[in-house]
PDB file of C-alpha atoms in Angstrom:
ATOM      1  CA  UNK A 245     -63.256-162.481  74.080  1.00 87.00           C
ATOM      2  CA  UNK A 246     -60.602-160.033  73.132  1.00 89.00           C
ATOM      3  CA  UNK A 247     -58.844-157.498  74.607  1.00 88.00           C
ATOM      4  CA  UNK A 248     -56.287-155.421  72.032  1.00 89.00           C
ATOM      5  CA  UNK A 249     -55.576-152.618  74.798  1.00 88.00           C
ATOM      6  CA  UNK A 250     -52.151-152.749  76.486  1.00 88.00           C
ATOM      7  CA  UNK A 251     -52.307-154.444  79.695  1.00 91.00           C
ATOM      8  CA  UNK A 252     -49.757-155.528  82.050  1.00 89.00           C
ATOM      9  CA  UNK A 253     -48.334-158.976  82.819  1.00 85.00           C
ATOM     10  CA  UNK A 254     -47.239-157.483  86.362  1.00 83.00           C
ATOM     11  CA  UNK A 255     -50.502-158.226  89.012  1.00 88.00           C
ATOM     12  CA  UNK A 256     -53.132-156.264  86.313  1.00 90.00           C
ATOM     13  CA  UNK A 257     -53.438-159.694  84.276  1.00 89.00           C
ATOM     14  CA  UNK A 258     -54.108-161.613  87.122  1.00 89.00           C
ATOM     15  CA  UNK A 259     -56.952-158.880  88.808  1.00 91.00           C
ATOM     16  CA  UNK A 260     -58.659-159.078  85.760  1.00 92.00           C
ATOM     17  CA  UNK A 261     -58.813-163.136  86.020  1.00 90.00           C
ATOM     18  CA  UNK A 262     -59.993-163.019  89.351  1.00 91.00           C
ATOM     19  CA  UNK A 263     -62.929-160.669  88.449  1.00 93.00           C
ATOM     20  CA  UNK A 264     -63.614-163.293  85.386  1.00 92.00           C
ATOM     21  CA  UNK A 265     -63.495-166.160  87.484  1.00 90.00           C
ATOM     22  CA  UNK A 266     -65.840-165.003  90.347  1.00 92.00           C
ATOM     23  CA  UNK A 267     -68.615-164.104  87.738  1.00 93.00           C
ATOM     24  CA  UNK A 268     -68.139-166.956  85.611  1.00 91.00           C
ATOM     25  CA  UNK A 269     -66.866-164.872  82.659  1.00 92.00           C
ATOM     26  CA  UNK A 270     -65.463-166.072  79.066  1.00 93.00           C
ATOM     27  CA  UNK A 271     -61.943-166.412  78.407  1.00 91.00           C
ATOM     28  CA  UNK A 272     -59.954-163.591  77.244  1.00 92.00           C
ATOM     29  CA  UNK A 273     -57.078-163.127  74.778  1.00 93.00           C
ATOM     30  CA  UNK A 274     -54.693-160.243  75.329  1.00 93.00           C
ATOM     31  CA  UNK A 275     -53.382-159.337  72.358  1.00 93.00           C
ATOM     32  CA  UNK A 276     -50.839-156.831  73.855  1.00 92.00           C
ATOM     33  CA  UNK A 277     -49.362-157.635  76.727  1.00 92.00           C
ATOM     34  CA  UNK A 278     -46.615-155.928  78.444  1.00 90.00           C
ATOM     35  CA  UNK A 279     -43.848-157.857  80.383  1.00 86.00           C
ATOM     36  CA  UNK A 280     -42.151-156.826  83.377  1.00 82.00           C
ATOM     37  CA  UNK A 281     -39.591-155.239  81.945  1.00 82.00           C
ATOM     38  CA  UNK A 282     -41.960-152.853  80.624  1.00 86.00           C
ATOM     39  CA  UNK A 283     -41.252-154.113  76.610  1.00 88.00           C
ATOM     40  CA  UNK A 284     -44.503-155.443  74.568  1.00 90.00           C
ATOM     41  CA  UNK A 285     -44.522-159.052  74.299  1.00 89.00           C
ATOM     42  CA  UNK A 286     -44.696-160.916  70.777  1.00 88.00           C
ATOM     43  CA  UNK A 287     -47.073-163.491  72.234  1.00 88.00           C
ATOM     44  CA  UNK A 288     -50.683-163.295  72.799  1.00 91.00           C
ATOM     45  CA  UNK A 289     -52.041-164.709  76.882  1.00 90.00           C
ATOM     46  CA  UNK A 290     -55.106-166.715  76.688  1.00 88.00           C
ATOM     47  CA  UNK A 291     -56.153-166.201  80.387  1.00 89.00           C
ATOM     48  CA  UNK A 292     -59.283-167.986  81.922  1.00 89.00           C
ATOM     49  CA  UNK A 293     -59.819-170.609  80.163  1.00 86.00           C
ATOM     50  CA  UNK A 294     -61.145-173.357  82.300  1.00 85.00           C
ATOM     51  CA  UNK A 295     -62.991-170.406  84.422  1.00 88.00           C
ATOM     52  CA  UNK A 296     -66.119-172.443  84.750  1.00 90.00           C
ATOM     53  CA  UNK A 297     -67.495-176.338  84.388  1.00 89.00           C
ATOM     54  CA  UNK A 298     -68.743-176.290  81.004  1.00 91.00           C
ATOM     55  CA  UNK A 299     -65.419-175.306  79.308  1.00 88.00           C
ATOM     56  CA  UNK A 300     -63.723-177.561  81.439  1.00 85.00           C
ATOM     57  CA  UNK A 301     -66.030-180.569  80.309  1.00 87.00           C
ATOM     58  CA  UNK A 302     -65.749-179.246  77.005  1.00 86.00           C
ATOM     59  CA  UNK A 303     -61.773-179.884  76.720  1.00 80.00           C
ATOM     60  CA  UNK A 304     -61.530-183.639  77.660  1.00 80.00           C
ATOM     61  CA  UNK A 305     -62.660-184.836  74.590  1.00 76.00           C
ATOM     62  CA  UNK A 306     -61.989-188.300  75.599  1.00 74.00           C
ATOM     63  CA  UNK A 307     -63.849-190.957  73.143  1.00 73.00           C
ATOM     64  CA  UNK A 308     -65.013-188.389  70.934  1.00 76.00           C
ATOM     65  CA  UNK A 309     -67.906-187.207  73.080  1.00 81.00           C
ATOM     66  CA  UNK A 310     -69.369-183.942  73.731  1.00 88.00           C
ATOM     67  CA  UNK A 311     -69.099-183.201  77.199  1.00 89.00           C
ATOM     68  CA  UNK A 312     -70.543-179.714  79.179  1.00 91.00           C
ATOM     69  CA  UNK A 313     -71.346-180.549  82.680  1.00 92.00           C
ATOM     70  CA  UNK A 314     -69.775-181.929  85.728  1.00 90.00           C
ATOM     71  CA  UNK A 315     -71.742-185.165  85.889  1.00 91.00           C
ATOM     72  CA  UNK A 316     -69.791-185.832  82.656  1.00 88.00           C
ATOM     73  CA  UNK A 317     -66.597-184.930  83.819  1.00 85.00           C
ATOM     74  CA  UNK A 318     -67.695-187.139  86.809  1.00 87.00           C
ATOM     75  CA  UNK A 319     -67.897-190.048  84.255  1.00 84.00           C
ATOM     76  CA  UNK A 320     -64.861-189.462  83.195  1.00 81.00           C
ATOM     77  CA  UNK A 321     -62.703-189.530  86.624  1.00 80.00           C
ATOM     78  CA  UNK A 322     -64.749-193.037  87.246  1.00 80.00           C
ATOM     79  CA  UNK A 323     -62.997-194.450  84.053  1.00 78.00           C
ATOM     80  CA  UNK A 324     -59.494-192.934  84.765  1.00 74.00           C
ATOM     81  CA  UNK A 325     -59.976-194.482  88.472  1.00 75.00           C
ATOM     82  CA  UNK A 326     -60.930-197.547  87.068  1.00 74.00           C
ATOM     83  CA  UNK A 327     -58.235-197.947  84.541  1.00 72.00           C
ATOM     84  CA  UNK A 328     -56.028-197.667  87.349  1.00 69.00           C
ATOM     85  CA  UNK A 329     -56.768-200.316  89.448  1.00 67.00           C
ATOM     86  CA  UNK A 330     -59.154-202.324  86.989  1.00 67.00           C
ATOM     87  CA  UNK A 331     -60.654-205.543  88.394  1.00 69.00           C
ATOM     88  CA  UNK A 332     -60.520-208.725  86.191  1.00 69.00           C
ATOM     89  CA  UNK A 333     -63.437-209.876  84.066  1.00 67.00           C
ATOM     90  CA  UNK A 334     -65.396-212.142  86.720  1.00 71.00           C
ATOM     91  CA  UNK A 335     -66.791-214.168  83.482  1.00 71.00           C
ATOM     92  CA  UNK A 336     -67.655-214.244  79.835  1.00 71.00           C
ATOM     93  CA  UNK A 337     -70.364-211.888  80.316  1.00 71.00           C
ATOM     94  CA  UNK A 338     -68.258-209.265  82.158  1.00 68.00           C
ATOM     95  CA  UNK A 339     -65.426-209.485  79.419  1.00 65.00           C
ATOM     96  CA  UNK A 340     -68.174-208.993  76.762  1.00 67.00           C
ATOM     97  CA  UNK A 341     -68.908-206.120  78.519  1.00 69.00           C
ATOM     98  CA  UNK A 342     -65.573-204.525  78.195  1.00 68.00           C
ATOM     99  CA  UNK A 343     -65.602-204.801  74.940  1.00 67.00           C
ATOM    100  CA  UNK A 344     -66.252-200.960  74.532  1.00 69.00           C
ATOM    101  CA  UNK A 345     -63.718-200.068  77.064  1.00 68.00           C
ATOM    102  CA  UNK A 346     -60.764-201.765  75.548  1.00 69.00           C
ATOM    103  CA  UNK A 347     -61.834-199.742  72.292  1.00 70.00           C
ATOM    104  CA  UNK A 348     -62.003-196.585  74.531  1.00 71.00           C
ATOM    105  CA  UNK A 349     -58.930-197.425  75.952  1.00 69.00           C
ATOM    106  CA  UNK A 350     -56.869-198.004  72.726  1.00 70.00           C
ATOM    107  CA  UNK A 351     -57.555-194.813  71.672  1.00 69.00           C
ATOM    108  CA  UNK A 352     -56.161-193.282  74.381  1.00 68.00           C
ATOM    109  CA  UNK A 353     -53.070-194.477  73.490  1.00 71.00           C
ATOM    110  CA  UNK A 354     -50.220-191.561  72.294  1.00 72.00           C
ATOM    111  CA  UNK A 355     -49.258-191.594  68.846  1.00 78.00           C
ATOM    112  CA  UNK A 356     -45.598-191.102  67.959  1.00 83.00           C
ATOM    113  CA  UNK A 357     -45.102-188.625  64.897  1.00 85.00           C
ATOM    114  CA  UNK A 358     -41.674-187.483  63.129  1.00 86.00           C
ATOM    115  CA  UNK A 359     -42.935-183.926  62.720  1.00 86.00           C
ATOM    116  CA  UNK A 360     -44.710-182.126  65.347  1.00 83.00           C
ATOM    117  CA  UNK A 361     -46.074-177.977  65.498  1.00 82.00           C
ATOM    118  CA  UNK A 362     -44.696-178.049  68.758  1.00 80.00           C
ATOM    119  CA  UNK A 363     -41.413-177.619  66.754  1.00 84.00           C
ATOM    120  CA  UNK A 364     -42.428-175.515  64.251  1.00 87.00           C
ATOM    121  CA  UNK A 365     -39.994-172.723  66.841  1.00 86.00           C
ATOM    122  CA  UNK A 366     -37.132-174.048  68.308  1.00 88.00           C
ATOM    123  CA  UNK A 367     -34.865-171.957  70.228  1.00 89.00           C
ATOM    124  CA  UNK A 368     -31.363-173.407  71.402  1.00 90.00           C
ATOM    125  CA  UNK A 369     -28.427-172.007  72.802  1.00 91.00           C
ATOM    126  CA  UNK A 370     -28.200-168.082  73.812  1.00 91.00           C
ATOM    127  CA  UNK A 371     -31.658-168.264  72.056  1.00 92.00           C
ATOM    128  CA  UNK A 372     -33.156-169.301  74.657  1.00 91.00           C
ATOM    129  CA  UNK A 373     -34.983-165.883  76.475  1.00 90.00           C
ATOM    130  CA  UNK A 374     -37.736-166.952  79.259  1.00 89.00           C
ATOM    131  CA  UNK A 375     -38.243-163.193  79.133  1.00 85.00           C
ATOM    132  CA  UNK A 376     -39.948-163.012  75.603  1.00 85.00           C
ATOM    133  CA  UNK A 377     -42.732-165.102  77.372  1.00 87.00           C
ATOM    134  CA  UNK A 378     -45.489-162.866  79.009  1.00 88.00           C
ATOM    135  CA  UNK A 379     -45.152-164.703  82.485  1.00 89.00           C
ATOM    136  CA  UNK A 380     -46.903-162.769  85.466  1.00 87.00           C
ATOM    137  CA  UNK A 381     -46.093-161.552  88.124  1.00 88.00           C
ATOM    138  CA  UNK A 382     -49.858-162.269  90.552  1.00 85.00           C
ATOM    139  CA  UNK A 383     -49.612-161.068  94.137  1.00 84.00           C
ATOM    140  CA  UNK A 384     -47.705-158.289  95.249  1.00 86.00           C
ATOM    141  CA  UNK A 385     -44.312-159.449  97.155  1.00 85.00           C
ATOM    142  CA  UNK A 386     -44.453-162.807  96.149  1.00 84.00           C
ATOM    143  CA  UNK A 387     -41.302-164.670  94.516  1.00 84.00           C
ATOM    144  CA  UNK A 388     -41.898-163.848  90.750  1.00 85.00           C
ATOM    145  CA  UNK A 389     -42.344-163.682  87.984  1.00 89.00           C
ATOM    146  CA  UNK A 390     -43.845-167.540  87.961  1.00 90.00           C
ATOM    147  CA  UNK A 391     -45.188-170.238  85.382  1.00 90.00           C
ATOM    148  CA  UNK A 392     -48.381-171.269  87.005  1.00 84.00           C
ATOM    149  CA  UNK A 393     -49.186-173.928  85.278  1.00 84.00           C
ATOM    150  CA  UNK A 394     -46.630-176.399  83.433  1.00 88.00           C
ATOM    151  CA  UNK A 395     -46.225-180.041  83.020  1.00 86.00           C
ATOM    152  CA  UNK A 396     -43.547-181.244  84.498  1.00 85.00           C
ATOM    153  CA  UNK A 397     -42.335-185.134  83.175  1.00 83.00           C
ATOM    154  CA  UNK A 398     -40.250-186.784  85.362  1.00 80.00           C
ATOM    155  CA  UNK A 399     -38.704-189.939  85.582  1.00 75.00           C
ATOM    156  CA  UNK A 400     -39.179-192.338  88.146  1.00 69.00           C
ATOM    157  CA  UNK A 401     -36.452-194.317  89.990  1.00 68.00           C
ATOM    158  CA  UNK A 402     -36.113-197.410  88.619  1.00 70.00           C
ATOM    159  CA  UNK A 403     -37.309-199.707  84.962  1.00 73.00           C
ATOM    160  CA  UNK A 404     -40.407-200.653  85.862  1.00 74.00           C
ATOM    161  CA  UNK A 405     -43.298-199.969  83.752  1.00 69.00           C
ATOM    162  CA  UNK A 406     -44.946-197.479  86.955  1.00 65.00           C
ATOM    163  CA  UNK A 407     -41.942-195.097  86.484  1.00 67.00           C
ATOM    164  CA  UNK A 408     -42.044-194.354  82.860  1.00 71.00           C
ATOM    165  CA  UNK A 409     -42.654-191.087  83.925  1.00 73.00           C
ATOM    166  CA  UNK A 410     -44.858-188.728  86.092  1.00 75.00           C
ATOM    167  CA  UNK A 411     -46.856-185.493  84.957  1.00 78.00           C
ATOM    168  CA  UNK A 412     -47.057-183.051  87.428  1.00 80.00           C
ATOM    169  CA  UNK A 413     -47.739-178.993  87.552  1.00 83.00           C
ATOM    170  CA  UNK A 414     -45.496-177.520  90.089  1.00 84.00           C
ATOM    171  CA  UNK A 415     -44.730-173.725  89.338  1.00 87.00           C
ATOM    172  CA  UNK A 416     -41.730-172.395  88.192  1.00 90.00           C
ATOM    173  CA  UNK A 417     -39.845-169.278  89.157  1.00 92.00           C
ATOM    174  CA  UNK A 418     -38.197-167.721  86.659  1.00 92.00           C
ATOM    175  CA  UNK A 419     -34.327-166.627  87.999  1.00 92.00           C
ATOM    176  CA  UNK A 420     -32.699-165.974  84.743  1.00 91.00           C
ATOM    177  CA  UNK A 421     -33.033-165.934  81.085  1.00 90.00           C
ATOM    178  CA  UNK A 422     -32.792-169.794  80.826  1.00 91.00           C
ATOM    179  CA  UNK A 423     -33.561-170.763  84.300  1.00 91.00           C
ATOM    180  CA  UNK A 424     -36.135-171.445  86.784  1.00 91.00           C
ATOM    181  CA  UNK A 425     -35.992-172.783  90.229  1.00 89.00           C
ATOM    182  CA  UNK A 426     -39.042-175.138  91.968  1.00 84.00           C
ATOM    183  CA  UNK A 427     -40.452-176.520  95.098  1.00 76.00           C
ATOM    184  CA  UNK A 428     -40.921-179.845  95.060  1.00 73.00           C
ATOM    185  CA  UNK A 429     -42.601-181.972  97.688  1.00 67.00           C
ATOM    186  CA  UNK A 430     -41.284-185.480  97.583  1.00 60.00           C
ATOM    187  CA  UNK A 431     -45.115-187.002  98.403  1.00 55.00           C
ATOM    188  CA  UNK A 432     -46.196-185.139  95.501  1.00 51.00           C
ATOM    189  CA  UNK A 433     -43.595-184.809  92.825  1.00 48.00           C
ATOM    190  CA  UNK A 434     -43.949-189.205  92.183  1.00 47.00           C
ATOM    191  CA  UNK A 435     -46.424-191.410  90.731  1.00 45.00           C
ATOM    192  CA  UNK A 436     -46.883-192.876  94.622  1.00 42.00           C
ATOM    193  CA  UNK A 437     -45.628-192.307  98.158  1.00 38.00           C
ATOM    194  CA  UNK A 438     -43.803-195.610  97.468  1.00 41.00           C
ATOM    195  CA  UNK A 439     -41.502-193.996  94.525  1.00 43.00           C
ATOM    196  CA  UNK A 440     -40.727-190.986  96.276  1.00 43.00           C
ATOM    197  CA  UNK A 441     -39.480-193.134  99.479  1.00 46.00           C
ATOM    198  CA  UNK A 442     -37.102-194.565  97.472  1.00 48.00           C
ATOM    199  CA  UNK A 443     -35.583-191.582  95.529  1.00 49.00           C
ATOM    200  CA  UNK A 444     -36.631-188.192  96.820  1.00 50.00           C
ATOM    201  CA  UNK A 445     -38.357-185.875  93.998  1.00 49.00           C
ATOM    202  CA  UNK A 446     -35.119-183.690  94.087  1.00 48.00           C
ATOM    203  CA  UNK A 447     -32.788-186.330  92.604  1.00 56.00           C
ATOM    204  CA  UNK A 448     -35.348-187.451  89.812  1.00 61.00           C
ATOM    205  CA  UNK A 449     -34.542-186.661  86.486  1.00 68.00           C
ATOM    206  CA  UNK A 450     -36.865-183.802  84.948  1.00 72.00           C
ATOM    207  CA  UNK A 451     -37.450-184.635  80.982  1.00 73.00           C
ATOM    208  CA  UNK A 452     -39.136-181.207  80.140  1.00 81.00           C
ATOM    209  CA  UNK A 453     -41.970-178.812  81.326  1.00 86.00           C
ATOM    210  CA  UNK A 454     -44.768-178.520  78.973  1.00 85.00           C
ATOM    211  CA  UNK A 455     -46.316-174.494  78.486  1.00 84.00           C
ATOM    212  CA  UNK A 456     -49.752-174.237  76.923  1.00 78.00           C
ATOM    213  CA  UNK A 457     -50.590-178.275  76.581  1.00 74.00           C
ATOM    214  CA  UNK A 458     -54.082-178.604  75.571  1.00 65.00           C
ATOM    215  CA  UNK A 459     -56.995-178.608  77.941  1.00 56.00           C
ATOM    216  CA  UNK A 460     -57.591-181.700  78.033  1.00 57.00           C
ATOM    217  CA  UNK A 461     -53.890-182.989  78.826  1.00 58.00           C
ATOM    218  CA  UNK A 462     -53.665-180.376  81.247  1.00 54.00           C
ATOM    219  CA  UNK A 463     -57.073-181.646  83.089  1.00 49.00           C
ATOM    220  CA  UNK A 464     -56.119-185.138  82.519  1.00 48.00           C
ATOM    221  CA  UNK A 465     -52.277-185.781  83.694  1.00 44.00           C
TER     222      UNK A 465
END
């Protein structure tokens, strides 16, 4: 759906998700959205879009298959629960068997490309301007405005192959043109209890924070 009327980025966004989401309506894209500074935005919101179990099926589009309900997306959390604590092939027979999954597996893998439309706009320096994003503001009184929901890669503390990096969504206050400030709890902000014992979240390098991944990376970190 599409909304083309001016609406506000301050708390009137966020009522009218809330009504979507309790009556399992579509997802909406404002096409004029003010910010809280009152200016129009350049960017379009896309707001609502995992509001209900079908579209959220429909964005991890893992293997290639069509997916709508949440017995498939039930599937789904088996494998990635699987894959990470897989038990060895008891057999011939059993390694036959996961045949398919090595395929499915493989193509899980990320591809590494020289050109990418995440830098199609690249903004460096004193060009950098959090404000020209239409971030919300959502309850009254609360510490804002906030990015709800980024990726945030972080590095683990040491070489091994476990601490590559973590994906995690904490949100993001927005303090300044080109900063933002977050609460990080050390259980959660590292791949396992173990990792953040050793180097508290706080101290661990943060690579980037992804904005507007794709569903299914979103659903799937």
């Amino acid at each position: 759906m599409r909304v083309t009327e001016p609406v506000s980025s301050v708390l009137e966004m966020t009522e009218i998700q809330r009504r979507l989401l309790a009556v399992g309506g579509p997802a909406v894209l404002f096409e004029n959205v003010t910010r809280a500074d009152g200016e129009p935005s350049s960017m379009p919101c896309l707001v609502n879009l995992f509001g209900t179990v079908k579209r959220v099926a429909m964005g991890v589009t893992l293997d290639g298959r069509e997916r709508t309900t949440a017995a498939d997306l039930r599937e789904v959390g088996e494998l990635l629960a699987f894959l990470r604590a897989p038990e060895p092939p008891r057999g011939l027979k059993d390694a036959w068997d996961m045949l398919p999954l090595a395929k499915t597996v493989m193509s899980m893998r990320p591809a590494t490309v020289k050109k990418a439309p995440v830098q199609e706009v690249v903004w460096t320096g004193d060009q950098i301007d959090l404000s020209k994003l239409p971030i919300q503001t959502c309850w009254p009184g609360e510490p804002a405005p906030l990015i709800t929901w980024p990726l945030v890669v972080t590095k683990g503390p040491s070489d091994e192959r476990e601490d590559d990096y973590n994906l995690g969504i904490y949100r993001m206050q927005v303090i300044g043109k080109d900063r933002t400030i977050m609460r990080w709890l050390a259980t959660v902000a590292a791949p396992s209890t173990t990792v953040a014992g050793r180097r508290p979240a706080s101290r661990r390098p943060a690579a980037c924070a992804v904005i507007g991944a794709d569903p299914a990376r979103s659903w799937r970190r």
